[in-house]
Amino acid sequence: MCGITACAGSDDVVDAVLTGLKNLEYRGYDSAGVATLTEEGIGVHKREGGIDRLVDVVDDSIAGRLGIGHTRWSTHGAPTDENAHPHTDCTGSVAVVHNGIIENYDELRGELSAAGHLFTSETDTEVVPHLIEAELAAGHEPEAAFRRAIDRLEGSYAIAALIDGTDAILATRRGSPLVLGVDGDRRFLASDVPSFLEFTSRVVYLHDGDVVRLATDGHEVTDADGDPVDRGIDTVDWGSEDAERDGYDHYMRKEISEQPDALERAVRGRIADDDRDVVLEDFPPGTFDGISEVHFLSCGTSHHASLYARQLLCDRGVPAHAFTAGEYATTPAPVSEETLVVAVTQSGETADTLASLRHADAAGARTLAVTNVVGSTAAREADDALFIRAGPEIGVAATKTFSSQVAVLALLVERLTEDVTGTPSDDREGMLSALRALPSHVGRVLEESTAASLAGRYGEADGRFFIGRGVAYPVAREGALKFKEITYEHAEGFAAGELKHGPLALVTRDTPVFAVFSGRHDTKTLNNVEEVRSRGAPVVAVASERNDRVLESVDECLAVPETHPDLLGVLANVQLQLVSYHVADLLDRSIDKPRNLAKSVTVE
């Protein structure tokens, strides 16, 4: 939700701030703005709409060595010029950008209005510059005024501020991501690393409560009490080309094509040479002794990966449950010290997932984060972290991260099964061998898929149903989610047996049904296929190329290579990603930036 960027350097930083905003547009694109500290004071330009509209109005009048920027995903107030960030105080001497939600803004706004402050927007953010203004007027030095203002806020936030007369950017975070980039004599701030990745791969991961001072000659990080802290500089193993389209029309299409490489990284060094055991360096055999049940916490696509892992564990005799994090945070399930709570989150910053993770920790459960981002809040706050190594994902609709999550969770499942039950899974060698082959199998799907031509035949329909059983059920749900996200067309994913308990009433000749077959429970799924075909609905199967029985029973088939039934869902999902992509392309949708959606949901 929303993207913050900032830069401090020895030369004009406006271009660097705008570049950072462009790189963060996947976090929000309702409006954008930039503020700099110029020789005449603080200069601000902001506009409703995408970054390109902002670039058109930025001129040399705001040249400066300190700059902050923001790209917005609307929460408080409509996407308008007035509601765009940065927001300023009454005097124009303070400018602020903010990501998150200030829960007590009504109270603060009333207090400030009563004191004579004038507000020009509907946003919760605007209280911040006015709070700083009030503290400055009370005689406090700029950094003290900033800290005192922040202390008044309730909720989640990442904030960066410019104060006229202060040769530095002041910033802090609580519950929303903020990272620092180090590039020679320049310093960057951003909500995500890709913002400044083309400038530097050296990053500092800030913690909740940190206050960072970015000056033209370096940076200083202090804690909430003002004491210096050393957060250290890490080097991310992503290159700037990872965050570029590289000749593809859309980031999403590029990231679909990157799945073989992402999967290879996910499993590299984690499978024994003889395929008989997993090699998780931080999780050797016996790591999970004493665990009796597993809870998965997640949202969106990550929830579907969690459902997939939950099915694998249940098939192996390990009690497991998958909860949507937003529900778990408010109506939690009981846990004990024998419960392993696994937070599955691509960014490691999803607000609902973090809230649920903290509840589980407070209740005494053991916690584990499965995430893509080293240094993320989830990775730091959980007892342990397991990284999926997918690389940066820019498209709002998750693709390669789902595949990598399932692959890494499958490895975790094998470790858990032996530790919890005392014996390896029945076909661990076959499963691990198939995992090792998964990158090449996905490569074949990408080379041989007929999804583009099929999309032309099923692009126009009243709706689309996706069905499956076992591990194919979460894939059906993910296929429907992807279709909805980027085509804006109606699609629903069901457990195959649920069709006859209501949804069948919506099936007509204009309702294509995509049926996912894993190689298990296929007879029952074929019975459901016959139920919809008898109502005239066309059926597209996603199944193994060797599954002749299925191929003969449907109208069309998106075939995938033969593999272990536990992993066929990963291959099927790639086919469904391609269907969604090609239909959205035919409909001329905004594929990388679907309406109303943002990449990382950092507010509850």
Coordinates of C-alpha atoms in Angstrom, one line a residue:
M1 CA 0.0 0.0 0.0
C2 CA 1.6 3.3 -1.1
G3 CA 5.2 3.8 -1.8
I4 CA 7.7 6.1 -0.1
T5 CA 11.0 7.1 -1.6
A6 CA 13.6 9.7 -0.6
C7 CA 17.1 10.7 -1.5
A8 CA 19.9 12.8 0.0
G9 CA 23.0 13.6 -2.0
S10 CA 25.5 16.2 -3.0
D11 CA 23.7 17.1 -6.3
D12 CA 20.1 17.6 -7.4
V13 CA 18.1 14.5 -6.4
V14 CA 14.8 15.1 -8.2
D15 CA 15.5 12.6 -11.0
A16 CA 16.5 9.9 -8.5
V17 CA 13.3 10.5 -6.5
L18 CA 11.2 10.3 -9.6
T19 CA 13.0 7.1 -10.7
G20 CA 12.3 5.6 -7.3
L21 CA 8.7 6.5 -7.6
K22 CA 8.4 4.9 -11.0
N23 CA 10.0 1.8 -9.6
L24 CA 7.5 1.7 -6.8
E25 CA 4.3 2.3 -8.8
Y26 CA 3.2 -1.3 -8.2
R27 CA 2.5 -0.2 -4.6
G28 CA 0.0 2.5 -5.6
Y29 CA -0.9 4.6 -8.6
D30 CA -3.8 6.7 -7.6
S31 CA -1.7 9.9 -7.2
A32 CA 1.9 10.9 -6.8
G33 CA 4.0 13.8 -5.5
V34 CA 7.5 15.0 -4.7
A35 CA 8.9 17.6 -2.3
T36 CA 12.5 19.0 -2.1
L37 CA 14.4 21.4 0.0
T38 CA 15.4 24.2 -2.3
E39 CA 17.3 27.4 -1.7
E40 CA 14.0 29.2 -1.4
G41 CA 12.4 26.6 1.0
I42 CA 10.3 23.5 0.4
G43 CA 9.0 23.0 -3.1
V44 CA 6.1 20.6 -3.7
H45 CA 4.6 19.1 -6.9
K46 CA 1.8 16.5 -6.8
R47 CA -0.9 15.2 -9.1
E48 CA -3.7 12.7 -9.2
G49 CA -3.0 9.7 -11.5
G50 CA 0.2 7.9 -12.4
I51 CA 3.8 8.9 -12.1
D52 CA 3.9 10.1 -15.7
R53 CA 1.4 12.9 -14.9
L54 CA 3.7 14.1 -12.1
V55 CA 6.8 14.0 -14.3
D56 CA 5.0 16.3 -16.8
V57 CA 4.7 19.1 -14.2
V58 CA 8.0 18.8 -12.3
D59 CA 10.5 21.5 -13.3
D60 CA 13.8 23.0 -12.2
S61 CA 12.1 25.2 -9.6
I62 CA 12.3 22.3 -7.1
A63 CA 15.9 21.3 -7.7
G64 CA 17.5 20.3 -4.4
R65 CA 19.8 17.9 -2.6
L66 CA 17.1 16.5 -0.3
G67 CA 13.9 15.1 -1.7
I68 CA 11.0 12.9 -0.7
G69 CA 8.4 11.3 -2.9
H70 CA 5.2 9.2 -2.7
T71 CA 2.9 7.1 -4.9
R72 CA -0.5 6.6 -3.3
W73 CA -3.0 3.8 -3.0
S74 CA -6.0 5.5 -1.5
T75 CA -7.3 4.7 2.0
H76 CA -8.4 8.0 3.5
G77 CA -9.9 10.2 0.8
A78 CA -10.4 9.9 -2.9
P79 CA -7.5 10.0 -5.4
T80 CA -7.3 13.8 -6.0
D81 CA -4.6 16.4 -6.3
E82 CA -5.5 17.6 -2.8
N83 CA -5.2 14.2 -1.2
A84 CA -1.9 13.4 -2.9
H85 CA 1.2 13.4 -0.8
P86 CA 3.4 15.1 0.2
H87 CA 1.3 17.0 2.7
T88 CA 2.5 20.3 4.3
D89 CA 1.8 22.4 7.4
C90 CA 0.1 25.8 7.5
T91 CA 3.4 27.6 6.8
G92 CA 4.7 25.4 4.0
S93 CA 7.9 24.7 6.1
V94 CA 7.2 21.0 6.8
A95 CA 6.5 18.4 4.1
V96 CA 5.6 14.7 4.9
V97 CA 5.0 11.5 3.1
H98 CA 3.3 8.6 4.8
N99 CA 2.4 4.9 4.3
G100 CA 0.0 3.2 6.7
I101 CA -3.0 4.3 8.7
I102 CA -3.1 6.8 11.6
E103 CA -5.9 5.4 13.7
N104 CA -6.3 8.5 16.0
Y105 CA -6.3 11.1 13.3
D106 CA -9.8 12.3 13.9
E107 CA -8.9 13.2 17.5
L108 CA -5.6 14.8 16.4
R109 CA -7.3 16.7 13.6
G110 CA -10.0 18.1 15.9
E111 CA -7.3 19.2 18.4
L112 CA -5.2 20.9 15.7
S113 CA -8.2 22.5 14.0
A114 CA -9.3 24.0 17.4
A115 CA -5.8 25.4 17.7
G116 CA -6.2 27.2 14.3
H117 CA -4.6 24.8 11.9
L118 CA -6.1 24.7 8.4
F119 CA -6.5 21.4 6.6
T120 CA -6.8 21.0 2.8
S121 CA -7.2 17.3 2.4
E122 CA -9.3 14.4 3.6
T123 CA -6.3 12.3 4.5
D124 CA -5.1 11.0 7.9
T125 CA -1.5 11.9 6.9
E126 CA -2.1 15.7 7.0
V127 CA -2.1 15.7 10.8
V128 CA 1.6 14.8 10.8
P129 CA 3.1 18.0 9.3
H130 CA 0.7 20.1 11.5
L131 CA 1.8 18.2 14.6
I132 CA 5.4 18.9 13.7
E133 CA 4.5 22.6 13.1
A134 CA 3.0 22.8 16.5
E135 CA 6.0 21.3 18.2
L136 CA 8.3 23.7 16.3
A137 CA 6.2 26.6 17.4
A138 CA 6.5 25.4 21.0
G139 CA 10.3 25.9 20.7
H140 CA 11.5 22.4 20.0
E141 CA 14.4 21.7 17.7
P142 CA 13.4 20.0 14.4
E143 CA 14.4 16.4 15.3
A144 CA 12.8 16.8 18.8
A145 CA 9.7 18.2 17.1
F146 CA 9.6 15.3 14.7
R147 CA 10.0 12.7 17.5
R148 CA 7.3 14.4 19.7
A149 CA 4.9 14.5 16.8
I150 CA 5.5 10.8 16.0
D151 CA 4.9 9.9 19.7
R152 CA 1.3 11.2 19.3
L153 CA 0.4 8.8 16.5
E154 CA -1.5 5.6 16.9
G155 CA -1.6 3.0 14.2
S156 CA 0.9 1.9 11.6
Y157 CA 3.2 4.1 9.6
A158 CA 6.4 4.8 7.7
I159 CA 7.0 8.5 7.5
A160 CA 9.6 10.7 5.9
A161 CA 9.7 14.5 6.5
L162 CA 11.5 17.6 5.3
I163 CA 11.7 20.6 7.6
D164 CA 12.8 23.9 6.2
G165 CA 16.1 25.0 7.8
T166 CA 17.2 21.4 8.5
D167 CA 19.8 19.9 6.2
A168 CA 18.4 16.4 6.5
I169 CA 15.5 14.1 5.9
L170 CA 13.9 12.6 9.0
A171 CA 12.1 9.3 8.8
T172 CA 10.7 6.5 11.0
R173 CA 8.6 3.4 10.8
R174 CA 6.2 1.4 12.9
G175 CA 4.4 -1.5 11.3
S176 CA 5.1 -0.4 7.7
P177 CA 8.2 -1.2 5.7
L178 CA 11.1 1.3 5.2
V179 CA 14.6 0.4 4.0
L180 CA 17.7 2.5 3.5
G181 CA 20.0 2.3 0.5
V182 CA 23.7 3.3 0.6
D183 CA 25.3 4.5 -2.6
G184 CA 28.6 6.3 -2.0
D185 CA 27.7 9.8 -0.9
R186 CA 24.0 9.3 -1.6
R187 CA 21.4 7.8 0.7
F188 CA 18.0 6.5 -0.3
L189 CA 14.9 5.6 1.6
A190 CA 12.1 3.5 0.2
S191 CA 9.2 1.2 1.0
D192 CA 10.8 -1.6 -1.1
V193 CA 14.4 -2.3 -2.3
P194 CA 13.4 -2.2 -6.0
S195 CA 12.9 1.6 -5.7
F196 CA 16.6 2.2 -5.6
L197 CA 18.0 -1.1 -6.9
E198 CA 19.4 0.4 -10.1
F199 CA 21.5 2.8 -7.9
T200 CA 22.7 0.4 -5.2
S201 CA 22.2 -3.1 -3.7
R202 CA 23.6 -2.1 -0.3
V203 CA 20.7 -1.8 2.1
V204 CA 20.0 -1.2 5.8
Y205 CA 16.8 -2.8 7.2
L206 CA 15.2 -0.4 9.7
H207 CA 13.4 -1.7 12.7
D208 CA 10.1 -0.4 14.2
G209 CA 10.8 2.7 16.3
D210 CA 14.0 3.6 14.5
V211 CA 14.5 7.2 13.5
V212 CA 16.9 7.8 10.6
R213 CA 18.5 11.1 9.7
L214 CA 19.5 11.3 6.0
A215 CA 21.9 14.1 5.3
T216 CA 24.0 15.0 2.2
D217 CA 27.1 13.6 4.0
G218 CA 25.6 10.2 5.3
H219 CA 23.0 8.8 7.7
E220 CA 22.5 8.1 11.3
V221 CA 20.0 5.7 12.9
T222 CA 18.8 6.1 16.4
D223 CA 16.2 4.2 18.5
A224 CA 13.0 5.6 20.0
D225 CA 15.0 7.0 22.9
G226 CA 17.5 8.8 20.6
D227 CA 20.3 6.4 21.3
P228 CA 22.5 5.4 18.2
V229 CA 22.0 1.9 16.9
D230 CA 24.0 0.0 14.3
R231 CA 21.7 -1.8 11.9
G232 CA 24.5 -2.9 9.6
I233 CA 24.6 -2.9 5.8
D234 CA 23.5 -6.0 3.8
T235 CA 23.9 -6.6 0.1
V236 CA 20.8 -8.0 -1.7
D237 CA 21.5 -10.6 -4.4
W238 CA 19.2 -9.0 -6.9
G239 CA 20.4 -7.1 -9.9
S240 CA 18.8 -4.0 -11.3
E241 CA 17.8 -6.1 -14.4
D242 CA 15.6 -8.2 -12.1
A243 CA 13.3 -5.1 -11.6
E244 CA 13.1 -4.3 -15.3
R245 CA 10.7 -5.6 -18.0
D246 CA 13.6 -6.9 -20.1
G247 CA 11.7 -6.6 -23.4
Y248 CA 8.4 -8.1 -22.2
D249 CA 5.2 -6.2 -22.6
H250 CA 4.4 -6.6 -18.9
Y251 CA 6.2 -7.4 -15.7
M252 CA 3.6 -10.2 -15.1
R253 CA 4.5 -12.0 -18.4
K254 CA 8.2 -11.6 -17.5
E255 CA 7.7 -13.0 -14.1
I256 CA 5.7 -16.0 -15.4
S257 CA 8.6 -16.7 -17.6
E258 CA 11.1 -16.4 -14.7
Q259 CA 9.5 -19.3 -12.8
P260 CA 12.0 -22.0 -13.9
D261 CA 14.9 -19.8 -12.6
A262 CA 13.0 -18.9 -9.4
L263 CA 12.2 -22.5 -8.7
E264 CA 15.8 -23.6 -9.3
R265 CA 16.9 -21.0 -6.7
A266 CA 14.1 -22.2 -4.3
V267 CA 15.4 -25.8 -4.2
R268 CA 19.1 -25.2 -4.9
G269 CA 21.2 -26.9 -2.2
R270 CA 18.1 -28.1 -0.3
I271 CA 17.8 -31.6 -1.7
A272 CA 20.3 -34.3 -1.0
D273 CA 22.2 -35.6 -4.0
D274 CA 20.4 -39.0 -3.8
D275 CA 17.0 -37.4 -3.4
R276 CA 16.4 -39.1 -0.1
D277 CA 16.3 -36.2 2.2
V278 CA 15.9 -32.4 2.4
V279 CA 18.9 -30.3 3.3
L280 CA 17.6 -27.2 5.1
E281 CA 20.7 -25.8 6.8
D282 CA 18.8 -24.0 9.5
F283 CA 16.3 -26.8 10.0
P284 CA 18.2 -30.1 10.5
P285 CA 16.4 -33.3 11.4
G286 CA 14.8 -32.9 14.8
T287 CA 14.3 -29.2 14.5
F288 CA 10.5 -29.6 15.0
D289 CA 10.5 -32.3 17.7
G290 CA 7.7 -31.5 20.1
I291 CA 5.5 -30.0 17.5
S292 CA 2.0 -31.6 17.2
E293 CA 0.1 -29.4 14.8
V294 CA 0.8 -26.7 12.2
H295 CA -1.1 -23.4 11.6
F296 CA -0.5 -21.5 8.4
L297 CA -1.3 -17.8 8.4
S298 CA -1.5 -15.9 5.1
C299 CA -3.5 -13.7 2.7
G300 CA -4.4 -13.8 -1.0
T301 CA -2.1 -15.9 -3.2
S302 CA 0.0 -16.8 -0.2
H303 CA -3.1 -18.3 1.4
H304 CA -3.5 -20.6 -1.6
A305 CA 0.1 -21.7 -1.2
S306 CA -0.7 -22.3 2.5
L307 CA -3.7 -24.4 1.6
Y308 CA -1.5 -26.4 -0.8
A309 CA 1.0 -27.1 2.1
R310 CA -1.7 -27.9 4.5
Q311 CA -3.0 -30.6 2.1
L312 CA 0.4 -32.1 1.8
L313 CA 0.8 -32.3 5.6
C314 CA -2.6 -33.7 6.2
D315 CA -1.9 -36.4 3.5
R316 CA 1.2 -37.3 5.6
G317 CA -0.7 -37.6 8.9
V318 CA 0.4 -34.2 10.3
P319 CA -2.5 -32.1 11.8
A320 CA -2.5 -28.8 9.9
H321 CA -4.8 -25.9 9.3
A322 CA -4.7 -22.9 7.0
F323 CA -6.2 -19.6 8.2
T324 CA -6.6 -16.3 6.4
A325 CA -4.5 -14.0 8.5
G326 CA -7.2 -11.2 8.7
E327 CA -9.6 -13.6 10.4
Y328 CA -6.9 -15.2 12.6
A329 CA -5.9 -11.8 14.0
T330 CA -9.5 -11.1 15.2
T331 CA -10.9 -14.6 15.9
P332 CA -7.8 -16.7 16.6
A333 CA -7.6 -20.4 16.9
P334 CA -6.2 -21.8 20.2
V335 CA -2.5 -22.6 20.1
S336 CA 0.1 -24.1 22.5
E337 CA 3.8 -24.5 22.7
E338 CA 3.3 -27.6 20.6
T339 CA 1.9 -25.5 17.7
L340 CA 4.1 -24.3 14.9
V341 CA 2.6 -21.2 13.3
V342 CA 3.9 -20.6 9.8
A343 CA 3.4 -17.1 8.4
V344 CA 3.5 -17.2 4.6
T345 CA 4.0 -13.7 3.1
Q346 CA 5.8 -12.7 0.0
S347 CA 6.8 -9.3 1.3
G348 CA 7.1 -10.1 5.0
E349 CA 5.3 -6.9 5.6
T350 CA 1.6 -7.9 5.2
A351 CA -0.2 -6.2 8.1
D352 CA -2.8 -8.8 8.8
T353 CA -0.2 -11.6 8.7
L354 CA 2.1 -9.7 11.1
A355 CA -0.8 -9.0 13.5
S356 CA -1.6 -12.8 13.5
L357 CA 2.0 -13.7 13.9
R358 CA 2.4 -11.5 16.9
H359 CA -0.8 -13.0 18.5
A360 CA 0.6 -16.5 18.0
D361 CA 3.9 -15.6 19.5
A362 CA 2.2 -14.0 22.5
A363 CA 0.1 -17.1 23.0
G364 CA 3.2 -19.2 23.3
A365 CA 3.4 -20.9 19.8
R366 CA 6.6 -21.4 17.9
T367 CA 6.7 -19.2 14.8
L368 CA 8.3 -19.4 11.4
A369 CA 8.2 -17.0 8.5
V370 CA 8.2 -18.2 4.9
T371 CA 9.0 -15.1 2.9
N372 CA 10.8 -13.6 -0.1
V373 CA 12.5 -10.7 1.7
V374 CA 15.5 -11.0 3.9
G375 CA 15.3 -8.3 6.6
S376 CA 11.5 -8.0 6.4
T377 CA 9.5 -7.6 9.6
A378 CA 8.1 -11.1 9.5
A379 CA 11.6 -12.6 9.1
R380 CA 12.9 -10.6 12.0
E381 CA 10.0 -11.1 14.4
A382 CA 9.4 -14.8 13.8
D383 CA 11.4 -17.4 15.8
D384 CA 12.8 -18.6 12.4
A385 CA 12.7 -17.7 8.8
L386 CA 12.8 -19.7 5.6
F387 CA 13.4 -17.8 2.3
I388 CA 11.8 -18.6 -1.0
R389 CA 14.5 -16.9 -3.1
A390 CA 12.1 -15.8 -5.9
G391 CA 13.8 -12.4 -6.5
P392 CA 11.8 -9.2 -6.9
E393 CA 8.2 -9.4 -8.1
I394 CA 6.9 -6.2 -9.6
G395 CA 3.6 -7.2 -11.1
V396 CA 0.8 -6.7 -8.6
A397 CA -0.6 -10.2 -9.4
A398 CA 1.7 -12.8 -7.8
T399 CA 3.0 -15.5 -10.1
K400 CA 6.6 -16.7 -9.6
T401 CA 6.3 -16.2 -5.8
F402 CA 3.4 -18.7 -5.6
S403 CA 5.4 -21.4 -7.3
S404 CA 8.4 -20.7 -5.1
Q405 CA 6.3 -20.7 -2.0
V406 CA 4.8 -24.1 -2.8
A407 CA 8.3 -25.5 -3.6
V408 CA 9.8 -24.3 -0.4
L409 CA 6.8 -25.3 1.6
A410 CA 7.0 -28.8 0.1
L411 CA 10.5 -29.1 1.4
L412 CA 9.4 -27.9 4.8
V413 CA 6.6 -30.5 4.7
E414 CA 9.1 -33.2 4.3
R415 CA 11.1 -32.0 7.3
L416 CA 8.0 -31.6 9.4
T417 CA 6.6 -35.0 8.5
E418 CA 9.7 -36.9 9.8
D419 CA 10.0 -34.7 12.9
V420 CA 6.3 -34.9 13.9
T421 CA 5.4 -38.5 12.9
G422 CA 8.8 -40.0 13.5
T423 CA 9.1 -41.5 10.0
P424 CA 9.7 -40.0 6.5
S425 CA 6.8 -39.6 4.1
D426 CA 5.9 -42.8 2.1
D427 CA 7.3 -41.5 -1.2
R428 CA 9.8 -38.8 -0.1
E429 CA 12.4 -39.9 -2.7
G430 CA 9.9 -39.6 -5.5
M431 CA 8.6 -36.2 -4.3
L432 CA 12.1 -34.8 -4.0
S433 CA 13.1 -36.1 -7.4
A434 CA 10.0 -34.4 -8.9
L435 CA 10.9 -31.2 -7.0
R436 CA 14.4 -31.2 -8.5
A437 CA 12.8 -31.6 -12.0
L438 CA 10.2 -28.9 -11.4
P439 CA 12.1 -26.1 -13.0
S440 CA 12.6 -28.0 -16.3
H441 CA 8.9 -29.1 -16.3
V442 CA 7.7 -25.5 -15.9
G443 CA 10.0 -24.6 -18.7
R444 CA 8.3 -27.1 -20.9
V445 CA 4.9 -25.7 -20.0
L446 CA 6.0 -22.2 -21.0
E447 CA 7.3 -23.5 -24.3
E448 CA 4.4 -25.7 -25.2
S449 CA 1.3 -24.0 -23.7
T450 CA -1.7 -23.3 -26.0
A451 CA -3.2 -20.9 -23.5
A452 CA -3.0 -18.0 -25.9
S453 CA -5.2 -19.6 -28.5
L454 CA -7.6 -20.9 -25.9
A455 CA -7.9 -17.4 -24.4
G456 CA -9.3 -16.2 -27.7
R457 CA -12.1 -18.8 -27.5
Y458 CA -13.0 -18.2 -23.9
G459 CA -12.4 -14.5 -23.5
E460 CA -16.1 -13.8 -23.7
A461 CA -18.2 -15.5 -21.1
D462 CA -20.8 -14.9 -18.4
G463 CA -18.4 -16.2 -15.8
R464 CA -15.8 -18.9 -15.3
F465 CA -15.5 -21.6 -12.7
F466 CA -12.3 -23.3 -11.6
I467 CA -12.5 -26.6 -9.7
G468 CA -10.2 -29.2 -8.2
R469 CA -9.6 -31.7 -5.4
G470 CA -6.7 -32.2 -3.0
V471 CA -3.8 -30.0 -4.0
A472 CA -5.7 -29.1 -7.2
Y473 CA -8.3 -27.3 -5.0
P474 CA -6.0 -24.4 -3.9
V475 CA -4.7 -24.2 -7.5
A476 CA -8.3 -23.8 -8.7
R477 CA -8.8 -21.0 -6.2
E478 CA -5.6 -19.3 -7.2
G479 CA -6.5 -19.6 -10.9
A480 CA -9.8 -17.9 -10.2
L481 CA -8.1 -15.2 -8.2
K482 CA -5.6 -14.5 -10.9
F483 CA -8.3 -14.3 -13.5
K484 CA -10.4 -11.8 -11.4
E485 CA -7.4 -9.7 -10.5
I486 CA -6.2 -8.8 -14.0
T487 CA -9.2 -9.4 -16.3
Y488 CA -11.9 -7.8 -14.1
E489 CA -14.2 -10.6 -15.2
H490 CA -16.1 -12.9 -12.9
A491 CA -14.4 -16.1 -11.8
E492 CA -14.8 -18.4 -8.8
G493 CA -12.7 -21.3 -7.5
F494 CA -14.4 -24.3 -5.8
A495 CA -13.6 -27.6 -4.3
A496 CA -15.0 -29.8 -7.2
G497 CA -17.5 -31.5 -5.0
E498 CA -19.1 -28.2 -3.9
L499 CA -20.4 -27.4 -7.4
K500 CA -23.6 -29.4 -6.8
H501 CA -24.2 -27.6 -3.4
G502 CA -25.2 -24.3 -5.0
P503 CA -22.8 -23.0 -7.7
L504 CA -24.2 -25.4 -10.3
A505 CA -27.2 -23.0 -10.5
L506 CA -25.0 -20.5 -12.3
V507 CA -23.7 -23.0 -14.9
T508 CA -24.8 -22.3 -18.5
R509 CA -23.5 -22.8 -22.0
D510 CA -21.7 -19.5 -21.5
T511 CA -19.9 -20.6 -18.3
P512 CA -16.6 -22.3 -19.1
V513 CA -15.3 -24.6 -16.3
F514 CA -11.6 -25.1 -15.8
A515 CA -11.0 -28.4 -14.1
V516 CA -7.6 -29.2 -12.5
F517 CA -6.6 -32.8 -12.3
S518 CA -3.7 -33.8 -10.1
G519 CA -3.7 -37.6 -10.8
R520 CA -5.5 -38.2 -7.5
H521 CA -9.3 -38.3 -7.0
D522 CA -9.6 -37.9 -10.8
T523 CA -12.7 -40.2 -11.0
K524 CA -14.7 -38.0 -8.6
T525 CA -13.6 -34.8 -10.4
L526 CA -14.6 -36.3 -13.7
N527 CA -18.1 -37.0 -12.2
N528 CA -18.3 -33.2 -11.5
V529 CA -17.2 -32.5 -15.0
E530 CA -20.1 -34.6 -16.3
E531 CA -22.5 -32.6 -14.1
V532 CA -21.5 -29.3 -15.8
R533 CA -21.2 -30.8 -19.3
S534 CA -24.7 -32.1 -19.1
R535 CA -25.8 -28.5 -18.6
G536 CA -23.9 -27.5 -21.7
A537 CA -20.9 -25.8 -20.1
P538 CA -17.6 -26.2 -22.0
V539 CA -14.9 -27.8 -19.9
V540 CA -11.1 -27.1 -20.1
A541 CA -9.0 -29.6 -18.2
V542 CA -5.6 -28.9 -16.9
A543 CA -4.0 -32.3 -16.6
S544 CA -1.0 -34.5 -17.3
E545 CA -0.3 -35.1 -20.9
R546 CA -0.5 -38.9 -20.2
N547 CA -3.9 -38.8 -18.6
D548 CA -5.9 -40.2 -21.6
R549 CA -9.0 -40.7 -19.6
V550 CA -9.3 -37.0 -18.8
L551 CA -8.3 -35.9 -22.2
E552 CA -11.1 -38.0 -23.7
S553 CA -13.7 -36.6 -21.3
V554 CA -13.4 -32.8 -21.8
D555 CA -13.7 -30.3 -24.6
E556 CA -10.1 -29.0 -24.4
C557 CA -7.0 -29.6 -22.4
L558 CA -4.0 -27.6 -21.2
A559 CA -1.5 -30.4 -20.8
V560 CA 1.4 -30.5 -18.4
P561 CA 4.3 -32.9 -18.1
E562 CA 3.8 -36.1 -16.1
T563 CA 5.1 -35.6 -12.6
H564 CA 4.5 -36.5 -9.0
P565 CA 0.8 -35.9 -8.1
D566 CA 1.8 -33.6 -5.2
L567 CA 3.5 -31.2 -7.6
L568 CA 1.3 -31.4 -10.7
G569 CA -0.6 -28.4 -9.2
V570 CA 2.4 -26.2 -9.7
L571 CA 2.5 -26.9 -13.4
A572 CA -1.3 -26.5 -13.7
N573 CA -1.1 -23.2 -12.0
V574 CA 1.4 -21.9 -14.7
Q575 CA -1.1 -22.8 -17.4
L576 CA -3.9 -20.9 -15.5
Q577 CA -1.6 -17.9 -15.1
L578 CA -1.1 -17.8 -18.9
V579 CA -4.8 -18.1 -19.5
S580 CA -5.5 -15.1 -17.2
Y581 CA -2.7 -13.1 -18.8
H582 CA -3.8 -13.7 -22.4
V583 CA -7.4 -13.0 -21.7
A584 CA -6.5 -9.8 -19.9
D585 CA -4.3 -8.8 -22.8
L586 CA -7.1 -9.4 -25.2
L587 CA -9.3 -7.2 -23.1
D588 CA -6.6 -4.5 -22.9
R589 CA -6.6 -4.5 -19.1
S590 CA -3.9 -2.8 -17.0
I591 CA -2.2 -6.1 -16.3
D592 CA 0.7 -4.9 -14.1
K593 CA -1.4 -2.4 -12.1
P594 CA -5.0 -3.8 -11.8
R595 CA -7.5 -1.3 -10.6
N596 CA -8.0 -0.8 -6.8
L597 CA -5.1 -3.2 -6.0
A598 CA -1.6 -2.8 -4.6
K599 CA 1.3 -5.2 -4.3
S600 CA 1.9 -5.2 -0.6
V601 CA -1.0 -4.7 1.8
T602 CA 0.6 -3.0 4.8
V603 CA -2.7 -1.8 6.5
E604 CA -5.3 -3.9 8.2

